PDB file of C-alpha atoms in Angstrom:
ATOM      1  CA  LYS A   1       0.824   4.438  14.459  1.00 68.00           C
ATOM      2  CA  ALA A   2      -1.552   8.221  13.955  1.00 80.00           C
ATOM      3  CA  GLY A   3       0.014  10.332  11.050  1.00 93.00           C
ATOM      4  CA  VAL A   4       2.032  13.763  11.224  1.00 96.00           C
ATOM      5  CA  THR A   5      -0.219  16.326  12.160  1.00 97.00           C
ATOM      6  CA  GLN A   6      -1.377  19.446  11.636  1.00 97.00           C
ATOM      7  CA  THR A   7      -3.745  22.809  12.992  1.00 97.00           C
ATOM      8  CA  PRO A   8      -5.294  24.538  11.479  1.00 97.00           C
ATOM      9  CA  ARG A   9      -6.016  23.566   8.730  1.00 96.00           C
ATOM     10  CA  TYR A  10      -6.235  26.725   7.020  1.00 96.00           C
ATOM     11  CA  LEU A  11      -5.706  30.568   7.802  1.00 96.00           C
ATOM     12  CA  ILE A  12      -6.429  33.819   6.875  1.00 97.00           C
ATOM     13  CA  LYS A  13      -4.490  36.522   8.132  1.00 97.00           C
ATOM     14  CA  THR A  14      -3.435  40.280   7.781  1.00 97.00           C
ATOM     15  CA  ARG A  15      -0.223  41.921   6.497  1.00 97.00           C
ATOM     16  CA  GLY A  16       1.450  42.506   9.524  1.00 97.00           C
ATOM     17  CA  GLN A  17      -0.697  40.045  12.023  1.00 97.00           C
ATOM     18  CA  GLN A  18       1.482  37.549  13.499  1.00 97.00           C
ATOM     19  CA  VAL A  19       1.075  33.570  12.879  1.00 98.00           C
ATOM     20  CA  THR A  20       1.603  30.970  15.323  1.00 98.00           C
ATOM     21  CA  LEU A  21       1.133  26.954  13.041  1.00 98.00           C
ATOM     22  CA  SER A  22       1.215  24.419  14.662  1.00 98.00           C
ATOM     23  CA  CYS A  23       2.454  20.504  14.270  1.00 98.00           C
ATOM     24  CA  SER A  24       2.645  17.230  16.046  1.00 97.00           C
ATOM     25  CA  PRO A  25       5.201  14.239  15.083  1.00 96.00           C
ATOM     26  CA  ILE A  26       4.030  10.398  14.404  1.00 95.00           C
ATOM     27  CA  SER A  27       5.002   9.189  18.174  1.00 93.00           C
ATOM     28  CA  GLY A  28       8.750   8.997  18.109  1.00 91.00           C
ATOM     29  CA  HIS A  29      10.072  10.110  16.145  1.00 92.00           C
ATOM     30  CA  ARG A  30      12.730  12.977  16.671  1.00 91.00           C
ATOM     31  CA  SER A  31      13.206  15.395  14.199  1.00 92.00           C
ATOM     32  CA  VAL A  32      11.198  17.575  12.944  1.00 94.00           C
ATOM     33  CA  SER A  33      10.957  19.924   9.227  1.00 94.00           C
ATOM     34  CA  TRP A  34       9.052  23.027   8.070  1.00 96.00           C
ATOM     35  CA  TYR A  35       8.737  23.478   4.633  1.00 96.00           C
ATOM     36  CA  GLN A  36       7.356  26.323   3.116  1.00 96.00           C
ATOM     37  CA  GLN A  37       5.697  25.364  -0.503  1.00 93.00           C
ATOM     38  CA  THR A  38       4.468  28.069  -3.769  1.00 91.00           C
ATOM     39  CA  PRO A  39       3.682  27.005  -6.581  1.00 82.00           C
ATOM     40  CA  GLY A  40       6.365  29.066  -7.897  1.00 78.00           C
ATOM     41  CA  GLN A  41       9.429  27.993  -5.678  1.00 82.00           C
ATOM     42  CA  GLY A  42       8.378  24.263  -4.420  1.00 84.00           C
ATOM     43  CA  LEU A  43       9.178  23.083  -1.398  1.00 90.00           C
ATOM     44  CA  GLN A  44      11.491  25.716   0.432  1.00 92.00           C
ATOM     45  CA  PHE A  45      13.023  23.835   3.241  1.00 91.00           C
ATOM     46  CA  LEU A  46      12.286  26.517   6.144  1.00 94.00           C
ATOM     47  CA  PHE A  47      14.327  25.148   9.808  1.00 91.00           C
ATOM     48  CA  GLU A  48      14.815  21.465  11.493  1.00 92.00           C
ATOM     49  CA  TYR A  49      14.229  20.751  14.553  1.00 93.00           C
ATOM     50  CA  PHE A  50      15.670  18.356  16.842  1.00 91.00           C
ATOM     51  CA  SER A  51      15.543  16.904  19.910  1.00 89.00           C
ATOM     52  CA  GLU A  52      14.510  20.301  21.095  1.00 92.00           C
ATOM     53  CA  THR A  53      17.740  22.560  19.325  1.00 92.00           C
ATOM     54  CA  GLN A  54      17.660  23.791  16.252  1.00 92.00           C
ATOM     55  CA  ARG A  55      19.922  22.000  13.879  1.00 88.00           C
ATOM     56  CA  ASN A  56      19.312  23.708  11.023  1.00 86.00           C
ATOM     57  CA  LYS A  57      17.577  27.149   8.884  1.00 89.00           C
ATOM     58  CA  GLY A  58      17.018  27.493   5.512  1.00 89.00           C
ATOM     59  CA  ASN A  59      17.554  31.696   3.904  1.00 90.00           C
ATOM     60  CA  PHE A  60      14.404  32.708   5.286  1.00 95.00           C
ATOM     61  CA  PRO A  61      14.732  36.362   7.233  1.00 96.00           C
ATOM     62  CA  GLY A  62      14.300  36.036  11.283  1.00 95.00           C
ATOM     63  CA  ARG A  63      10.420  36.763  11.165  1.00 97.00           C
ATOM     64  CA  PHE A  64       9.849  32.839  10.545  1.00 97.00           C
ATOM     65  CA  SER A  65      11.059  31.195  14.001  1.00 96.00           C
ATOM     66  CA  GLY A  66      10.296  27.855  15.639  1.00 97.00           C
ATOM     67  CA  ARG A  67      10.512  26.446  18.276  1.00 97.00           C
ATOM     68  CA  GLN A  68      10.220  22.308  19.758  1.00 97.00           C
ATOM     69  CA  PHE A  69       9.458  20.755  22.853  1.00 96.00           C
ATOM     70  CA  SER A  70      10.095  17.508  24.913  1.00 94.00           C
ATOM     71  CA  ASN A  71       7.755  15.782  23.459  1.00 92.00           C
ATOM     72  CA  SER A  72       9.137  16.822  19.841  1.00 93.00           C
ATOM     73  CA  ARG A  73       5.493  18.581  18.575  1.00 97.00           C
ATOM     74  CA  SER A  74       6.573  22.032  16.431  1.00 97.00           C
ATOM     75  CA  GLU A  75       5.851  25.388  16.166  1.00 98.00           C
ATOM     76  CA  MET A  76       6.246  27.669  13.770  1.00 97.00           C
ATOM     77  CA  ASN A  77       5.845  31.616  14.425  1.00 98.00           C
ATOM     78  CA  VAL A  78       5.611  33.645  10.726  1.00 97.00           C
ATOM     79  CA  SER A  79       5.285  38.403  12.894  1.00 95.00           C
ATOM     80  CA  THR A  80       4.315  40.482  10.603  1.00 96.00           C
ATOM     81  CA  LEU A  81       3.574  38.864   8.230  1.00 97.00           C
ATOM     82  CA  GLU A  82       3.935  39.614   4.444  1.00 97.00           C
ATOM     83  CA  LEU A  83       2.038  38.779   0.960  1.00 96.00           C
ATOM     84  CA  GLY A  84       5.003  36.598  -0.238  1.00 95.00           C
ATOM     85  CA  ASP A  85       4.075  34.901   3.031  1.00 97.00           C
ATOM     86  CA  SER A  86       0.928  33.017   0.666  1.00 97.00           C
ATOM     87  CA  ALA A  87       1.653  29.918   1.526  1.00 97.00           C
ATOM     88  CA  LEU A  88       1.422  26.341   1.906  1.00 96.00           C
ATOM     89  CA  TYR A  89       3.081  25.505   5.065  1.00 97.00           C
ATOM     90  CA  LEU A  90       3.871  21.892   5.850  1.00 97.00           C
ATOM     91  CA  CYS A  91       5.835  19.777   8.643  1.00 97.00           C
ATOM     92  CA  ALA A  92       7.638  16.736   8.824  1.00 95.00           C
ATOM     93  CA  SER A  93       9.319  14.021  11.191  1.00 94.00           C
ATOM     94  CA  SER A  94      12.169  11.606  10.584  1.00 90.00           C
ATOM     95  CA  LEU A  95      12.811   8.903  13.153  1.00 86.00           C
ATOM     96  CA  GLU A  96      16.466  10.426  13.588  1.00 77.00           C
ATOM     97  CA  LEU A  97      18.085  12.784  10.661  1.00 67.00           C
ATOM     98  CA  VAL A  98      16.470  15.596   8.038  1.00 58.00           C
ATOM     99  CA  ALA A  99      17.583  13.164   5.276  1.00 62.00           C
ATOM    100  CA  GLU A 100      16.289   9.552   6.632  1.00 75.00           C
ATOM    101  CA  THR A 101      12.564   9.135   4.977  1.00 85.00           C
ATOM    102  CA  GLN A 102       9.918  11.880   5.884  1.00 90.00           C
ATOM    103  CA  TYR A 103       7.087  11.173   6.843  1.00 93.00           C
ATOM    104  CA  PHE A 104       4.704  14.236   5.813  1.00 95.00           C
ATOM    105  CA  GLY A 105       1.580  16.353   7.404  1.00 96.00           C
ATOM    106  CA  PRO A 106      -1.272  17.567   5.277  1.00 95.00           C
ATOM    107  CA  GLY A 107       0.337  21.051   6.323  1.00 96.00           C
ATOM    108  CA  THR A 108      -1.112  24.613   6.948  1.00 97.00           C
ATOM    109  CA  ARG A 109      -2.305  26.707   3.963  1.00 96.00           C
ATOM    110  CA  LEU A 110      -2.456  30.350   4.857  1.00 97.00           C
ATOM    111  CA  LEU A 111      -3.372  33.647   2.698  1.00 97.00           C
ATOM    112  CA  VAL A 112      -2.304  36.900   4.153  1.00 97.00           C
ATOM    113  CA  LEU A 113      -4.106  39.496   2.487  1.00 96.00           C
TER     114      LEU A 113
ATOM    115  CA  ALA B   1      25.224  25.205  -3.109  1.00 74.00           C
ATOM    116  CA  GLN B   2      23.086  21.472  -3.811  1.00 79.00           C
ATOM    117  CA  SER B   3      20.415  22.548  -7.102  1.00 88.00           C
ATOM    118  CA  VAL B   4      18.105  20.007  -8.587  1.00 93.00           C
ATOM    119  CA  SER B   5      15.769  20.472 -11.274  1.00 94.00           C
ATOM    120  CA  GLN B   6      13.417  18.459 -12.323  1.00 95.00           C
ATOM    121  CA  HIS B   7      13.495  18.528 -16.147  1.00 87.00           C
ATOM    122  CA  ASN B   8       9.019  18.748 -17.110  1.00 85.00           C
ATOM    123  CA  HIS B   9       7.846  20.723 -15.189  1.00 90.00           C
ATOM    124  CA  HIS B  10       3.984  19.355 -16.835  1.00 94.00           C
ATOM    125  CA  VAL B  11       3.805  16.544 -18.254  1.00 96.00           C
ATOM    126  CA  ILE B  12       0.066  14.479 -19.924  1.00 97.00           C
ATOM    127  CA  LEU B  13       0.342  10.798 -20.780  1.00 97.00           C
ATOM    128  CA  SER B  14      -2.159   8.538 -21.859  1.00 97.00           C
ATOM    129  CA  GLU B  15      -2.978   4.937 -19.449  1.00 96.00           C
ATOM    130  CA  ALA B  16      -1.022   2.443 -20.391  1.00 96.00           C
ATOM    131  CA  ALA B  17       2.364   4.769 -22.068  1.00 97.00           C
ATOM    132  CA  SER B  18       6.254   4.438 -20.330  1.00 97.00           C
ATOM    133  CA  LEU B  19       7.118   7.075 -18.151  1.00 97.00           C
ATOM    134  CA  GLU B  20      10.499   8.892 -17.176  1.00 97.00           C
ATOM    135  CA  LEU B  21      10.464  11.702 -15.105  1.00 97.00           C
ATOM    136  CA  GLY B  22      14.422  13.860 -15.107  1.00 96.00           C
ATOM    137  CA  CYS B  23      16.066  15.334 -12.021  1.00 96.00           C
ATOM    138  CA  ASN B  24      19.801  15.915 -12.288  1.00 96.00           C
ATOM    139  CA  TYR B  25      21.571  17.136  -9.107  1.00 94.00           C
ATOM    140  CA  SER B  26      24.415  19.735  -8.807  1.00 91.00           C
ATOM    141  CA  TYR B  27      27.226  18.458  -6.531  1.00 78.00           C
ATOM    142  CA  GLY B  28      28.381  15.609  -6.728  1.00 70.00           C
ATOM    143  CA  GLY B  29      30.382  13.780  -3.522  1.00 74.00           C
ATOM    144  CA  THR B  30      27.983  11.553  -1.600  1.00 80.00           C
ATOM    145  CA  VAL B  31      24.697  11.970  -1.409  1.00 86.00           C
ATOM    146  CA  ASN B  32      21.448  10.275  -0.700  1.00 90.00           C
ATOM    147  CA  LEU B  33      18.622  10.702  -3.580  1.00 93.00           C
ATOM    148  CA  PHE B  34      14.685  10.625  -2.743  1.00 95.00           C
ATOM    149  CA  TRP B  35      11.456  10.661  -5.336  1.00 97.00           C
ATOM    150  CA  TYR B  36       8.505  11.981  -3.018  1.00 96.00           C
ATOM    151  CA  VAL B  37       4.743  11.703  -4.357  1.00 96.00           C
ATOM    152  CA  GLN B  38       1.443  13.963  -3.954  1.00 94.00           C
ATOM    153  CA  TYR B  39      -1.623  13.164  -4.990  1.00 94.00           C
ATOM    154  CA  PRO B  40      -4.382  14.447  -5.177  1.00 92.00           C
ATOM    155  CA  GLY B  41      -5.608  16.217  -1.340  1.00 88.00           C
ATOM    156  CA  GLN B  42      -3.044  13.957  -0.465  1.00 91.00           C
ATOM    157  CA  HIS B  43       0.023  14.182   1.959  1.00 91.00           C
ATOM    158  CA  LEU B  44       3.532  14.043   0.623  1.00 94.00           C
ATOM    159  CA  GLN B  45       4.932  10.884   0.733  1.00 94.00           C
ATOM    160  CA  LEU B  46       7.837   9.086   0.025  1.00 94.00           C
ATOM    161  CA  LEU B  47       8.535   6.029  -3.506  1.00 96.00           C
ATOM    162  CA  LEU B  48      11.803   5.480  -3.721  1.00 96.00           C
ATOM    163  CA  LYS B  49      15.308   6.482  -2.277  1.00 94.00           C
ATOM    164  CA  TYR B  50      18.635   5.549  -2.501  1.00 93.00           C
ATOM    165  CA  PHE B  51      21.645   6.092   0.094  1.00 90.00           C
ATOM    166  CA  SER B  52      23.925   3.522  -1.062  1.00 88.00           C
ATOM    167  CA  GLY B  53      24.294  -0.228  -3.076  1.00 92.00           C
ATOM    168  CA  ASP B  54      22.511  -0.825  -6.341  1.00 94.00           C
ATOM    169  CA  PRO B  55      22.372   1.695  -8.269  1.00 94.00           C
ATOM    170  CA  LEU B  56      18.395   0.246  -9.618  1.00 96.00           C
ATOM    171  CA  VAL B  57      15.944   1.662  -6.957  1.00 96.00           C
ATOM    172  CA  LYS B  58      12.297   0.041  -7.605  1.00 96.00           C
ATOM    173  CA  GLY B  59       9.178   1.160  -5.238  1.00 94.00           C
ATOM    174  CA  ILE B  60       6.123   1.934  -5.083  1.00 92.00           C
ATOM    175  CA  LYS B  61       3.546   0.878  -6.755  1.00 94.00           C
ATOM    176  CA  GLY B  62       5.968  -0.041 -10.125  1.00 95.00           C
ATOM    177  CA  PHE B  63       7.920   2.677  -9.744  1.00 97.00           C
ATOM    178  CA  GLU B  64      11.682   2.247  -9.625  1.00 97.00           C
ATOM    179  CA  ALA B  65      14.539   5.200 -10.679  1.00 97.00           C
ATOM    180  CA  GLU B  66      18.349   4.745 -11.900  1.00 96.00           C
ATOM    181  CA  PHE B  67      21.664   6.204 -10.239  1.00 94.00           C
ATOM    182  CA  ILE B  68      24.025   7.648 -12.042  1.00 94.00           C
ATOM    183  CA  LYS B  69      27.013   9.006 -10.362  1.00 91.00           C
ATOM    184  CA  SER B  70      28.606  10.466 -13.314  1.00 91.00           C
ATOM    185  CA  LYS B  71      25.374  12.360 -14.900  1.00 93.00           C
ATOM    186  CA  PHE B  72      24.093  13.383 -11.970  1.00 93.00           C
ATOM    187  CA  SER B  73      21.311  12.046 -12.650  1.00 95.00           C
ATOM    188  CA  PHE B  74      18.128   9.884 -10.583  1.00 96.00           C
ATOM    189  CA  ASN B  75      15.703  10.127 -13.091  1.00 97.00           C
ATOM    190  CA  LEU B  76      12.517   8.113 -12.270  1.00 97.00           C
ATOM    191  CA  ARG B  77      10.764   5.494 -14.527  1.00 97.00           C
ATOM    192  CA  LYS B  78       7.324   3.297 -14.755  1.00 97.00           C
ATOM    193  CA  PRO B  79       6.770   0.779 -17.859  1.00 97.00           C
ATOM    194  CA  SER B  80       3.366   1.336 -17.831  1.00 97.00           C
ATOM    195  CA  VAL B  81       1.828   4.614 -15.696  1.00 97.00           C
ATOM    196  CA  GLN B  82      -1.741   4.271 -15.028  1.00 97.00           C
ATOM    197  CA  TRP B  83      -5.066   7.184 -14.375  1.00 96.00           C
ATOM    198  CA  SER B  84      -3.888   6.510 -10.211  1.00 96.00           C
ATOM    199  CA  ASP B  85      -0.517   8.044 -11.336  1.00 97.00           C
ATOM    200  CA  THR B  86      -1.538  11.685 -11.912  1.00 97.00           C
ATOM    201  CA  ALA B  87       0.205  13.390  -9.062  1.00 97.00           C
ATOM    202  CA  GLU B  88       2.430  15.946  -8.780  1.00 95.00           C
ATOM    203  CA  TYR B  89       6.396  14.139  -8.071  1.00 97.00           C
ATOM    204  CA  PHE B  90       8.964  15.553  -6.340  1.00 96.00           C
ATOM    205  CA  CYS B  91      13.136  14.811  -6.196  1.00 96.00           C
ATOM    206  CA  ALA B  92      15.048  15.638  -4.011  1.00 94.00           C
ATOM    207  CA  VAL B  93      18.450  15.434  -3.096  1.00 91.00           C
ATOM    208  CA  THR B  94      20.997  15.865   0.070  1.00 84.00           C
ATOM    209  CA  GLN B  95      23.499  18.918   0.805  1.00 80.00           C
ATOM    210  CA  GLY B  96      26.374  18.712   3.439  1.00 75.00           C
ATOM    211  CA  ALA B  97      26.698  16.535   5.818  1.00 73.00           C
ATOM    212  CA  GLY B  98      26.401  15.798   9.906  1.00 72.00           C
ATOM    213  CA  ASN B  99      24.123  17.859  11.326  1.00 70.00           C
ATOM    214  CA  ASN B 100      24.506  20.407   8.575  1.00 73.00           C
ATOM    215  CA  ARG B 101      22.535  17.835   5.705  1.00 77.00           C
ATOM    216  CA  LYS B 102      18.919  18.691   4.345  1.00 79.00           C
ATOM    217  CA  LEU B 103      16.929  18.359   1.706  1.00 85.00           C
ATOM    218  CA  ILE B 104      17.112  20.554  -1.862  1.00 88.00           C
ATOM    219  CA  TRP B 105      14.174  19.637  -3.846  1.00 91.00           C
ATOM    220  CA  GLY B 106      13.586  19.835  -7.095  1.00 93.00           C
ATOM    221  CA  LEU B 107      10.942  22.502  -8.386  1.00 92.00           C
ATOM    222  CA  GLY B 108       8.635  19.208  -9.005  1.00 94.00           C
ATOM    223  CA  THR B 109       6.864  17.945 -12.111  1.00 95.00           C
ATOM    224  CA  SER B 110       3.041  17.520 -12.687  1.00 95.00           C
ATOM    225  CA  LEU B 111       2.169  14.290 -13.437  1.00 97.00           C
ATOM    226  CA  ALA B 112      -1.783  14.134 -15.411  1.00 97.00           C
ATOM    227  CA  VAL B 113      -2.890  10.910 -17.037  1.00 97.00           C
ATOM    228  CA  ASN B 114      -5.810  10.697 -19.105  1.00 95.00           C
ATOM    229  CA  PRO B 115      -7.864   7.288 -18.733  1.00 90.00           C
TER     230      PRO B 115
END
């Protein structure tokens, strides 16, 4: 089976712009979770989608949003980018619940200038 | 709210040394516990997990972890490390139940093994 894929792998944006990141889960996985990884904060949970519904959300501002499509592919969007949004954004998929084993993608490294 | 502490941020060992990485969590009750590993240039991947049963869990590449409920701990061990174990190690613990359940992560421990 193909693993979790994320596009793009690298992205450079300027403050105030918006960005959309994409994640394709492992075939058959219905849960997709998004994380922000930074050296000082570790992995911070953004949100989880299951069957096109946002099931859980972390403590991030409303500028961070996401969605999931009927084929389980997911996108996350960050509007009005800030310098502090520079991070590695990881997507993980699991068969059912987020607390089951998660399979991670390579991440999208976002740099905000 | 659940919090996860990994006591060692950076660990440097020589090959064949024994390893123990600490992980403590704050919230009692029923939890699922995980150790994930991120090798240089690779994706995060599961090392081992504990859901129930025998508190001594064995994972890939000779790693094991022991769940001690009374101490809220889930420490990772390996009797003899190799250079290829150089990686970042993350402990994660569930918070909540049902549809509100989510994973809370430690900040990670960077392990460097000198050949």
